[in-house]
Coordinates of C-alpha atoms in Angstrom, one line a residue:
Chain Y
M1 CA 42.2 74.9 60.6
A2 CA 42.0 73.2 57.3
S3 CA 40.9 69.5 57.1
T4 CA 43.3 66.8 55.9
E5 CA 41.2 66.5 52.8
Q6 CA 41.5 70.2 52.0
I7 CA 45.3 70.1 52.6
V8 CA 45.7 67.0 50.4
Q9 CA 43.8 68.7 47.6
F10 CA 45.8 72.0 48.0
M11 CA 49.2 70.2 48.0
R12 CA 48.2 68.1 45.0
E13 CA 47.3 71.2 43.0
S14 CA 50.1 73.4 44.1
F15 CA 53.0 70.8 44.2
P16 CA 52.1 68.2 41.6
G17 CA 55.7 66.9 41.7
R18 CA 55.6 65.9 45.4
T19 CA 55.4 62.2 46.0
H20 CA 54.8 62.1 49.8
D21 CA 51.4 61.2 51.3
I22 CA 49.7 63.1 54.1
V23 CA 48.9 60.4 56.6
S24 CA 47.1 62.6 59.2
T25 CA 46.8 66.2 60.4
G26 CA 45.5 67.9 63.5
D27 CA 45.8 71.0 65.6
R28 CA 49.6 71.8 65.4
T29 CA 50.4 68.3 64.1
A30 CA 51.0 66.5 60.8
T31 CA 52.3 63.1 59.8
L32 CA 53.7 62.6 56.3
R33 CA 54.9 59.4 54.5
Q34 CA 57.5 59.4 51.8
P35 CA 57.6 56.2 49.7
V36 CA 61.2 55.6 48.8
G37 CA 62.2 55.0 45.2
E38 CA 65.4 55.1 43.2
V39 CA 65.4 58.9 43.0
H40 CA 65.5 59.2 46.8
T41 CA 68.4 56.8 47.5
R42 CA 72.1 57.4 47.5
P43 CA 75.0 54.9 47.0
G44 CA 75.0 52.4 49.8
G45 CA 71.3 51.9 49.7
T46 CA 70.2 54.7 52.0
V47 CA 67.8 57.6 51.7
S48 CA 69.4 60.9 50.6
G49 CA 69.7 63.8 53.0
P50 CA 67.8 66.2 50.7
T51 CA 64.9 63.7 50.7
L52 CA 64.8 63.9 54.5
M53 CA 65.2 67.6 54.6
G54 CA 62.5 68.1 52.0
L55 CA 60.1 65.9 53.8
A56 CA 60.7 67.6 57.2
D57 CA 60.1 71.0 55.5
A58 CA 56.9 69.7 53.9
A59 CA 55.7 68.4 57.3
L60 CA 56.0 71.8 58.9
Y61 CA 54.2 73.4 56.0
V62 CA 51.3 70.9 56.2
A63 CA 51.1 71.3 60.0
I64 CA 50.8 75.1 59.5
H65 CA 47.9 74.6 57.1
A66 CA 46.2 72.3 59.5
T67 CA 46.5 74.8 62.3
V68 CA 45.9 78.2 60.8
G69 CA 44.2 77.3 57.5
I70 CA 45.7 76.9 54.0
T71 CA 48.6 79.4 53.8
P72 CA 50.2 79.0 50.4
H73 CA 52.6 81.9 50.9
A74 CA 54.2 80.7 54.2
V75 CA 57.9 80.3 53.5
T76 CA 60.6 78.5 55.4
S77 CA 63.0 80.9 57.2
N78 CA 65.2 78.4 58.9
L79 CA 65.6 74.6 59.0
N80 CA 68.0 72.7 61.2
I81 CA 68.4 68.9 60.9
H82 CA 70.4 66.3 62.8
F83 CA 71.0 63.1 61.0
L84 CA 70.9 60.3 63.6
R85 CA 70.9 56.9 61.9
R86 CA 71.2 55.6 58.4
P87 CA 67.7 55.2 57.0
A88 CA 66.9 51.9 55.4
G89 CA 66.9 52.3 51.6
D90 CA 63.9 49.9 51.2
K91 CA 61.5 51.5 53.7
A92 CA 59.3 54.5 53.5
V93 CA 60.1 57.4 55.7
L94 CA 57.6 58.8 58.1
A95 CA 57.7 62.5 59.3
V96 CA 55.9 63.3 62.5
C97 CA 55.6 67.1 63.0
R98 CA 54.5 69.1 66.0
L99 CA 54.4 72.8 66.1
L100 CA 55.9 74.4 69.2
R101 CA 54.6 77.9 68.6
V102 CA 52.2 79.5 66.1
G103 CA 52.4 83.3 66.3
R104 CA 50.9 85.9 64.1
S105 CA 54.0 86.2 61.9
T106 CA 56.0 83.0 62.5
A107 CA 55.5 79.3 63.3
V108 CA 58.2 77.1 64.8
G109 CA 58.0 73.3 65.0
E110 CA 59.9 70.1 65.3
V111 CA 59.9 67.0 63.1
A112 CA 61.0 63.4 63.9
L113 CA 61.7 61.2 60.9
Y114 CA 61.6 57.4 61.0
S115 CA 62.1 54.5 58.7
E116 CA 58.7 52.9 58.6
G117 CA 58.4 50.3 61.3
E118 CA 61.4 51.4 63.3
D119 CA 61.3 53.0 66.8
D120 CA 64.4 55.1 66.7
P121 CA 64.3 58.3 64.6
V122 CA 66.7 58.5 61.6
A123 CA 66.7 62.3 61.8
H124 CA 65.3 65.2 63.8
A125 CA 64.6 68.6 62.5
T126 CA 63.4 72.0 63.8
G127 CA 62.3 74.8 61.6
S128 CA 60.6 78.1 61.4
Y129 CA 58.2 79.6 58.8
A130 CA 57.4 83.2 58.1
L131 CA 53.6 83.6 57.8
P132 CA 52.4 86.3 55.5
R133 CA 50.2 89.0 56.9
A134 CA 47.2 87.9 54.8
I135 CA 46.4 85.1 57.2
Q136 CA 46.0 87.4 60.1
P137 CA 42.5 88.0 61.1
P138 CA 41.4 91.7 60.8
T139 CA 42.0 93.4 64.1
R140 CA 39.1 95.8 63.7
G141 CA 35.8 96.2 62.0
Chain H
M1 CA 74.5 54.9 83.7
A2 CA 75.4 57.1 86.6
S3 CA 72.8 57.6 89.3
T4 CA 71.2 61.0 89.9
E5 CA 73.1 61.2 93.2
Q6 CA 76.5 60.5 91.5
I7 CA 75.8 63.2 88.9
V8 CA 74.7 65.8 91.4
Q9 CA 78.0 65.2 93.3
F10 CA 80.1 65.3 90.1
M11 CA 78.4 68.6 89.0
R12 CA 78.8 70.2 92.4
E13 CA 82.5 69.4 92.5
S14 CA 83.3 70.2 88.9
F15 CA 81.1 73.3 88.3
P16 CA 80.8 74.9 91.7
G17 CA 79.4 78.1 90.1
R18 CA 76.3 76.4 88.6
T19 CA 73.1 77.3 90.3
H20 CA 70.7 74.8 88.7
D21 CA 69.3 71.8 90.4
I22 CA 69.1 68.3 88.9
V23 CA 65.5 67.3 89.3
S24 CA 65.7 63.8 87.9
T25 CA 67.7 61.7 85.5
G26 CA 67.1 58.4 83.6
D27 CA 68.2 56.4 80.6
R28 CA 68.6 59.1 77.9
T29 CA 66.7 61.7 80.0
A30 CA 67.3 64.5 82.5
T31 CA 65.3 67.3 84.0
L32 CA 67.0 70.4 85.4
R33 CA 65.6 73.4 87.2
Q34 CA 67.2 76.8 87.2
P35 CA 66.0 79.2 90.0
V36 CA 65.9 82.7 88.5
G37 CA 67.6 85.6 90.3
E38 CA 68.7 89.0 89.3
V39 CA 71.7 87.7 87.4
H40 CA 69.5 85.7 85.1
T41 CA 67.0 88.4 84.1
R42 CA 67.2 91.1 81.5
P43 CA 65.5 94.4 81.2
G44 CA 61.7 93.9 80.9
G45 CA 61.7 91.3 83.6
T46 CA 62.4 88.2 81.5
V47 CA 65.0 85.5 81.7
S48 CA 68.1 86.1 79.6
G49 CA 68.9 84.1 76.5
P50 CA 72.3 83.0 77.7
T51 CA 70.6 81.6 80.9
L52 CA 68.3 79.5 78.7
M53 CA 71.2 78.4 76.4
G54 CA 73.4 77.5 79.3
L55 CA 70.6 75.5 81.0
A56 CA 69.8 73.6 77.8
D57 CA 73.5 72.8 77.3
A58 CA 73.8 71.6 80.9
A59 CA 70.7 69.4 80.5
L60 CA 72.3 67.6 77.6
Y61 CA 75.5 67.1 79.6
V62 CA 73.6 65.6 82.5
A63 CA 71.6 63.3 80.3
I64 CA 74.8 62.0 78.8
H65 CA 76.2 61.2 82.3
A66 CA 73.0 59.5 83.2
T67 CA 73.1 57.3 80.0
V68 CA 76.8 56.4 79.5
G69 CA 78.3 57.2 82.9
I70 CA 80.1 60.3 84.2
T71 CA 81.9 61.8 81.1
P72 CA 83.7 64.9 82.2
H73 CA 85.4 65.5 78.9
A74 CA 82.2 65.4 76.8
V75 CA 82.1 68.7 74.9
T76 CA 79.4 70.5 73.1
S77 CA 79.9 70.5 69.4
N78 CA 76.7 72.2 68.3
L79 CA 73.7 73.9 70.0
N80 CA 70.6 75.2 68.2
I81 CA 67.9 77.1 70.1
H82 CA 64.6 78.5 69.1
F83 CA 63.2 81.1 71.5
L84 CA 59.4 80.7 71.5
R85 CA 57.8 82.8 74.3
R86 CA 59.0 85.3 76.8
P87 CA 59.9 83.5 80.0
A88 CA 58.4 84.9 83.2
G89 CA 61.1 86.7 85.1
D90 CA 59.7 85.5 88.5
K91 CA 59.5 81.8 87.7
A92 CA 62.1 79.1 87.7
V93 CA 63.0 77.5 84.4
L94 CA 62.7 73.8 83.8
A95 CA 64.7 72.0 81.1
V96 CA 63.5 68.6 80.0
C97 CA 66.1 66.8 78.0
R98 CA 65.8 63.6 75.9
L99 CA 68.7 62.1 74.0
L100 CA 67.8 61.1 70.4
R101 CA 71.0 59.2 69.7
V102 CA 73.9 58.0 71.8
G103 CA 76.7 56.7 69.6
R104 CA 80.3 55.9 70.4
S105 CA 81.6 59.3 69.6
T106 CA 78.6 61.6 69.6
A107 CA 75.3 62.1 71.4
V108 CA 72.4 64.2 70.1
G109 CA 69.5 65.4 72.1
E110 CA 66.6 67.8 72.4
V111 CA 65.6 70.0 75.3
A112 CA 62.3 71.7 75.9
L113 CA 62.4 74.7 78.3
Y114 CA 59.5 75.8 80.4
S115 CA 58.6 78.6 82.9
E116 CA 57.7 76.5 85.9
G117 CA 54.0 75.8 86.0
E118 CA 53.4 76.6 82.4
D119 CA 52.4 74.2 79.6
D120 CA 53.9 75.9 76.6
P121 CA 57.7 75.8 76.2
V122 CA 59.6 79.1 76.3
A123 CA 62.4 77.7 74.2
H124 CA 63.4 74.5 72.4
A125 CA 67.0 73.4 71.8
T126 CA 68.8 70.6 70.0
G127 CA 72.4 69.9 70.5
S128 CA 75.2 67.5 69.9
Y129 CA 78.1 66.5 72.1
A130 CA 81.4 64.9 71.2
L131 CA 82.2 62.0 73.5
P132 CA 85.9 61.3 74.2
R133 CA 87.2 57.9 73.3
A134 CA 87.8 57.0 76.9
I135 CA 84.2 56.2 77.5
Q136 CA 84.2 53.5 74.8
P137 CA 84.2 50.0 76.0
P138 CA 87.3 48.0 74.8
T139 CA 86.5 46.2 71.6
R140 CA 88.7 43.2 72.3
G141 CA 90.2 41.4 75.1
Chain F
M1 CA 72.2 103.7 61.9
A2 CA 73.3 104.4 65.4
S3 CA 76.9 105.4 66.1
T4 CA 79.2 103.2 68.1
E5 CA 79.1 105.9 70.8
Q6 CA 75.3 105.8 71.0
I7 CA 75.3 102.0 71.1
V8 CA 77.9 101.9 73.8
Q9 CA 75.8 104.3 75.9
F10 CA 72.6 102.4 75.3
M11 CA 74.1 99.0 76.2
R12 CA 75.7 100.4 79.3
E13 CA 72.4 101.8 80.6
S14 CA 70.3 98.9 79.5
F15 CA 72.6 96.0 80.4
P16 CA 74.7 97.2 83.3
G17 CA 75.9 93.6 84.0
R18 CA 77.4 93.1 80.6
T19 CA 81.2 93.0 80.6
H20 CA 82.1 93.0 76.9
D21 CA 83.4 95.9 75.1
I22 CA 82.1 97.1 71.7
V23 CA 85.2 97.4 69.5
S24 CA 83.6 98.8 66.4
T25 CA 80.4 98.9 64.5
G26 CA 79.3 99.7 60.9
D27 CA 76.6 99.1 58.4
R28 CA 75.6 95.4 59.1
T29 CA 78.7 94.8 61.2
A30 CA 79.9 94.8 64.8
T31 CA 83.0 93.6 66.6
L32 CA 82.8 92.8 70.3
R33 CA 85.5 91.8 72.8
Q34 CA 84.8 89.8 75.9
P35 CA 87.6 90.0 78.6
V36 CA 87.8 86.6 80.2
G37 CA 87.7 86.2 84.0
E38 CA 87.0 83.5 86.4
V39 CA 83.3 83.7 85.9
H40 CA 83.7 82.8 82.2
T41 CA 85.9 79.8 82.4
R42 CA 85.2 76.2 83.0
P43 CA 87.3 73.4 84.4
G44 CA 90.2 72.7 82.2
G45 CA 91.0 76.4 81.7
T46 CA 88.7 77.2 78.8
V47 CA 86.0 79.7 78.1
S48 CA 82.5 78.3 78.9
G49 CA 80.0 77.7 76.1
P50 CA 77.4 80.1 77.6
T51 CA 79.9 82.9 77.5
L52 CA 80.5 82.3 73.8
M53 CA 76.8 82.0 73.1
G54 CA 76.0 85.1 75.0
L55 CA 78.7 87.1 73.2
A56 CA 77.5 85.9 69.8
D57 CA 74.0 86.9 70.7
A58 CA 75.1 90.3 71.9
A59 CA 77.2 90.9 68.7
L60 CA 74.0 90.3 66.6
Y61 CA 72.1 92.7 68.8
V62 CA 74.7 95.4 68.5
A63 CA 75.0 95.0 64.7
I64 CA 71.2 95.5 64.4
H65 CA 71.5 98.7 66.4
A66 CA 74.3 99.9 64.1
T67 CA 72.3 99.1 61.0
V68 CA 68.7 100.2 61.8
G69 CA 69.1 102.4 64.8
I70 CA 68.8 101.5 68.5
T71 CA 66.2 98.8 68.7
P72 CA 65.8 97.8 72.4
H73 CA 62.9 95.4 71.8
A74 CA 64.6 93.3 69.1
V75 CA 64.6 89.7 70.5
T76 CA 66.5 86.6 69.5
S77 CA 64.3 84.1 67.7
N78 CA 67.0 81.5 66.9
L79 CA 70.7 81.0 67.6
N80 CA 72.8 78.1 66.2
I81 CA 76.4 77.7 67.3
H82 CA 79.2 75.3 66.3
F83 CA 82.0 75.0 68.7
L84 CA 85.2 74.5 66.7
R85 CA 88.2 74.7 69.0
R86 CA 88.9 75.0 72.6
P87 CA 89.2 78.7 73.4
A88 CA 92.3 79.7 75.5
G89 CA 91.2 80.5 79.1
D90 CA 93.6 83.3 79.4
K91 CA 92.7 85.3 76.2
A92 CA 89.9 87.6 75.5
V93 CA 87.3 86.5 73.0
L94 CA 86.5 88.5 69.9
A95 CA 83.2 88.3 68.1
V96 CA 83.0 89.5 64.6
C97 CA 79.4 89.8 63.3
R98 CA 78.1 90.4 59.9
L99 CA 74.4 90.7 59.1
L100 CA 73.3 88.6 56.1
R101 CA 69.8 90.1 55.8
V102 CA 68.0 93.0 57.5
G103 CA 64.3 92.9 56.6
R104 CA 61.4 94.8 58.0
S105 CA 60.6 92.2 60.7
T106 CA 63.7 90.0 61.0
A107 CA 67.4 90.2 60.8
V108 CA 69.8 87.3 60.2
G109 CA 73.5 87.3 60.7
E110 CA 76.6 85.3 61.4
V111 CA 79.3 85.6 64.0
A112 CA 82.8 84.3 64.0
L113 CA 84.4 84.0 67.5
Y114 CA 88.2 84.1 68.1
S115 CA 90.6 83.8 70.9
E116 CA 92.3 87.2 70.7
G117 CA 95.4 86.9 68.5
E118 CA 94.5 83.6 66.9
D119 CA 93.6 83.1 63.3
D120 CA 91.2 80.1 63.5
P121 CA 87.8 80.7 65.0
V122 CA 86.9 78.9 68.2
A123 CA 83.2 79.0 67.3
H124 CA 80.8 80.1 64.6
A125 CA 77.2 81.2 65.1
T126 CA 74.3 82.2 63.0
G127 CA 71.2 83.7 64.5
S128 CA 68.0 85.6 63.7
Y129 CA 66.3 88.4 65.6
A130 CA 62.6 89.5 65.4
L131 CA 62.4 93.2 65.0
P132 CA 59.5 95.0 66.5
R133 CA 57.2 97.0 64.3
A134 CA 58.1 100.2 66.0
I135 CA 61.3 100.4 64.1
Q136 CA 59.6 100.4 60.7
P137 CA 59.4 103.7 59.0
P138 CA 55.9 105.0 58.7
T139 CA 54.4 104.0 55.4
R140 CA 52.4 107.2 54.9
G141 CA 52.4 110.8 56.0
Chain E
M1 CA 93.8 67.1 48.9
A2 CA 92.1 65.7 45.8
S3 CA 92.2 67.8 42.6
T4 CA 89.0 69.3 41.1
E5 CA 89.3 66.9 38.3
Q6 CA 89.5 63.9 40.6
I7 CA 86.5 65.1 42.6
V8 CA 84.4 65.8 39.4
Q9 CA 85.1 62.2 38.3
F10 CA 84.3 60.7 41.7
M11 CA 81.0 62.7 42.0
R12 CA 80.0 61.7 38.4
E13 CA 80.5 58.0 39.1
S14 CA 79.1 58.0 42.6
F15 CA 76.1 60.3 42.2
P16 CA 75.1 60.0 38.5
G17 CA 71.8 61.8 39.3
R18 CA 73.4 65.0 40.5
T19 CA 73.0 67.9 38.1
H20 CA 75.3 70.6 39.7
D21 CA 78.7 71.5 38.4
I22 CA 81.8 71.9 40.4
V23 CA 83.2 75.3 39.6
S24 CA 86.3 75.3 41.7
T25 CA 87.9 73.7 44.7
G26 CA 90.8 74.5 47.0
D27 CA 92.1 73.9 50.5
R28 CA 89.0 74.1 52.6
T29 CA 86.9 75.6 49.8
A30 CA 84.6 74.6 47.0
T31 CA 82.2 76.5 44.7
L32 CA 79.3 74.6 43.1
R33 CA 76.8 75.7 40.5
Q34 CA 73.3 74.4 40.2
P35 CA 71.6 75.0 36.9
V36 CA 67.9 75.6 37.6
G37 CA 65.3 73.6 35.7
E38 CA 61.6 72.8 36.2
V39 CA 62.4 70.1 38.7
H40 CA 64.1 72.7 41.0
T41 CA 61.4 75.4 41.0
R42 CA 58.3 75.8 43.1
P43 CA 55.1 77.7 42.4
G44 CA 55.8 81.4 42.2
G45 CA 58.9 80.9 40.0
T46 CA 61.5 80.4 42.7
V47 CA 64.0 77.7 43.6
S48 CA 62.8 75.1 46.0
G49 CA 64.2 74.8 49.5
P50 CA 65.3 71.2 49.1
T51 CA 67.3 72.2 46.0
L52 CA 69.2 74.8 48.1
M53 CA 69.6 72.4 51.0
G54 CA 70.9 69.7 48.7
L55 CA 73.3 72.0 47.1
A56 CA 74.7 73.3 50.4
D57 CA 75.2 69.8 51.6
A58 CA 77.0 68.8 48.4
A59 CA 79.3 71.9 48.6
L60 CA 80.4 70.8 52.1
Y61 CA 81.0 67.2 50.8
V62 CA 83.1 68.5 47.9
A63 CA 85.1 70.8 50.1
I64 CA 85.9 67.9 52.3
H65 CA 87.2 65.9 49.4
A66 CA 89.3 68.8 48.3
T67 CA 90.8 69.2 51.7
V68 CA 91.4 65.6 53.0
G69 CA 91.1 63.6 49.8
I70 CA 88.2 61.7 48.4
T71 CA 86.1 60.5 51.4
P72 CA 83.1 58.6 50.0
H73 CA 81.8 57.6 53.4
A74 CA 81.8 61.1 55.0
V75 CA 78.2 61.6 56.1
T76 CA 76.3 64.7 57.1
S77 CA 75.6 64.9 60.8
N78 CA 73.9 68.3 61.0
L79 CA 72.8 71.0 58.5
N80 CA 71.3 74.4 59.5
I81 CA 70.1 76.8 56.8
H82 CA 68.6 80.3 56.9
F83 CA 66.6 81.3 53.9
L84 CA 67.3 85.0 53.3
R85 CA 65.8 86.1 50.0
R86 CA 63.7 84.6 47.2
P87 CA 66.0 83.0 44.6
A88 CA 65.3 83.9 41.0
G89 CA 63.6 81.0 39.3
D90 CA 65.5 81.7 36.1
K91 CA 69.0 81.9 37.4
A92 CA 71.5 79.2 38.4
V93 CA 72.4 79.0 42.1
L94 CA 76.0 79.3 43.2
A95 CA 77.2 77.7 46.5
V96 CA 80.4 79.0 48.0
C97 CA 81.7 76.8 50.8
R98 CA 84.4 77.4 53.3
L99 CA 85.4 74.8 55.9
L100 CA 85.8 76.3 59.4
R101 CA 87.4 73.3 61.0
V102 CA 88.7 69.9 59.7
G103 CA 89.4 67.5 62.5
R104 CA 90.2 63.9 62.6
S105 CA 86.6 62.8 63.0
T106 CA 84.5 65.8 62.0
A107 CA 84.5 68.7 59.6
V108 CA 82.4 71.9 60.0
G109 CA 81.8 74.5 57.3
E110 CA 79.6 77.3 56.1
V111 CA 78.0 77.8 52.7
A112 CA 76.7 81.0 51.1
L113 CA 74.2 80.5 48.3
Y114 CA 73.6 83.1 45.6
S115 CA 71.4 83.5 42.5
E116 CA 74.0 83.8 39.8
G117 CA 75.0 87.4 39.2
E118 CA 73.5 88.7 42.5
D119 CA 75.5 90.2 45.4
D120 CA 73.3 89.3 48.3
P121 CA 73.0 85.7 49.4
V122 CA 69.7 83.9 49.0
A123 CA 70.5 81.5 51.8
H124 CA 73.3 80.7 54.3
A125 CA 74.0 77.2 55.7
T126 CA 76.3 75.7 58.2
G127 CA 76.9 72.0 58.6
S128 CA 79.0 69.3 60.0
Y129 CA 80.1 66.0 58.6
A130 CA 81.3 62.9 60.4
L131 CA 84.5 61.6 58.8
P132 CA 85.1 57.9 58.8
R133 CA 88.2 56.5 60.5
A134 CA 89.5 55.2 57.3
I135 CA 90.8 58.7 56.3
Q136 CA 92.9 59.0 59.4
P137 CA 96.6 58.5 58.9
P138 CA 97.9 55.3 60.5
T139 CA 99.1 55.9 64.0
R140 CA 101.7 53.3 63.9
G141 CA 104.1 51.6 61.6

């Protein structure tokens, strides 16, 4: 239950190399936007797979912060991605994440990825994160 | 673009052992309902994993029929499923499928599975099917 | 670290409906064999997807028992399967499982599935199980 | 059936930004090595998830070239990765790929990823590629 502002600040400090923007966050949700530059494209003028995978992974991470509070030590345990359409090499990529389950020790979510302004997703990912025990509320006294 | 009625008839003839019902179908969508009996449960009074996996797979297959016409020879190439919550052993399971992409040779979709009457999904699957060439419209003449 | 004999007995008592045999088990490994009957085949004379998925899931479960001791409450959290070749409808299916990681709260493994007597796999699965806390050794006293 | 030398040259020309080395290739196999620098690490001194995902994806791509010849337009359709252990931030990552099936229109493979010098994998991926028709042998004349 961290605010978008808190998450933006945390991500900026912890991952200074990241170039995506956090568009919005909410309970179990997050939307990220990745501007696309030369480093993200591959021959043929499309966005590289690793760029999409990294963005999907980051969207899950941000949605977890938004839902259970800043959790720096959450780590990805699994990511599965289907590449659906060739992303436009000259459009930013939007990642819309929704968590399907947030348990004490794991979170699972899905992410739809779009070329900005398009209706059909370019990719769809699901993933799970292991949540460290530290985030668990004390169970007694 | 087969009707629900056509699909129900095809499934009944081709898979006489299947016990799920087809609740509804539409363009890129299908909803199936699996009544739960003794054969589908596992110790502890919950629905078995293979029952959920089989239902998710069937929902993708039905949604493909609904979208491109009856395609008996479509075959699953990949299925990925996250088990999210313990399904109630005394409730039917609903599978709500949405295709994310329907191409000439492959279709990809996602399926959310629910214990009937519950809001939170018990499982979430994504999968891809290989579509046989026969369904492709002729490209010339 | 349960013996094959112990696992066979546990599976027989807990899952009386299962029809596969446990061929062998070892540290982080298990091999299962599913005889194929009418209930496992689908039109066209091949083994159904749910049969393969259920067998892969069971192989992971058995390998966990073999590695950390009988763990009835281990539950599948994720299963991903690629269908590679059409299994012969008249041959048993072998599932060869190898665990890739066994941690305190999760286990991850891979399973190669073969039509008996064939060299090339008919399917390949990876999956993860959540391990209940009960199996953890006491940390003090 | 391209040689390692041919593949190295193709990758250098087509993906000048890539920083991994191709250690070896063979029929249905490839081994890649990713030296790890600042750009690949994340806070805590470990290798980033996108680095591992990108390397797994590249290993599949290289193994396809090695098996069916240089196929520039092969594209990833699905990638699934399990993160197993924290990779050392000061060791190169090795990706050992083995193709499980090479068909006319798709290839499926698995990739084990290791911190150099370690026995247990840090991650395990499976993935599928769509192969363009151009690589298919002519069916007539």
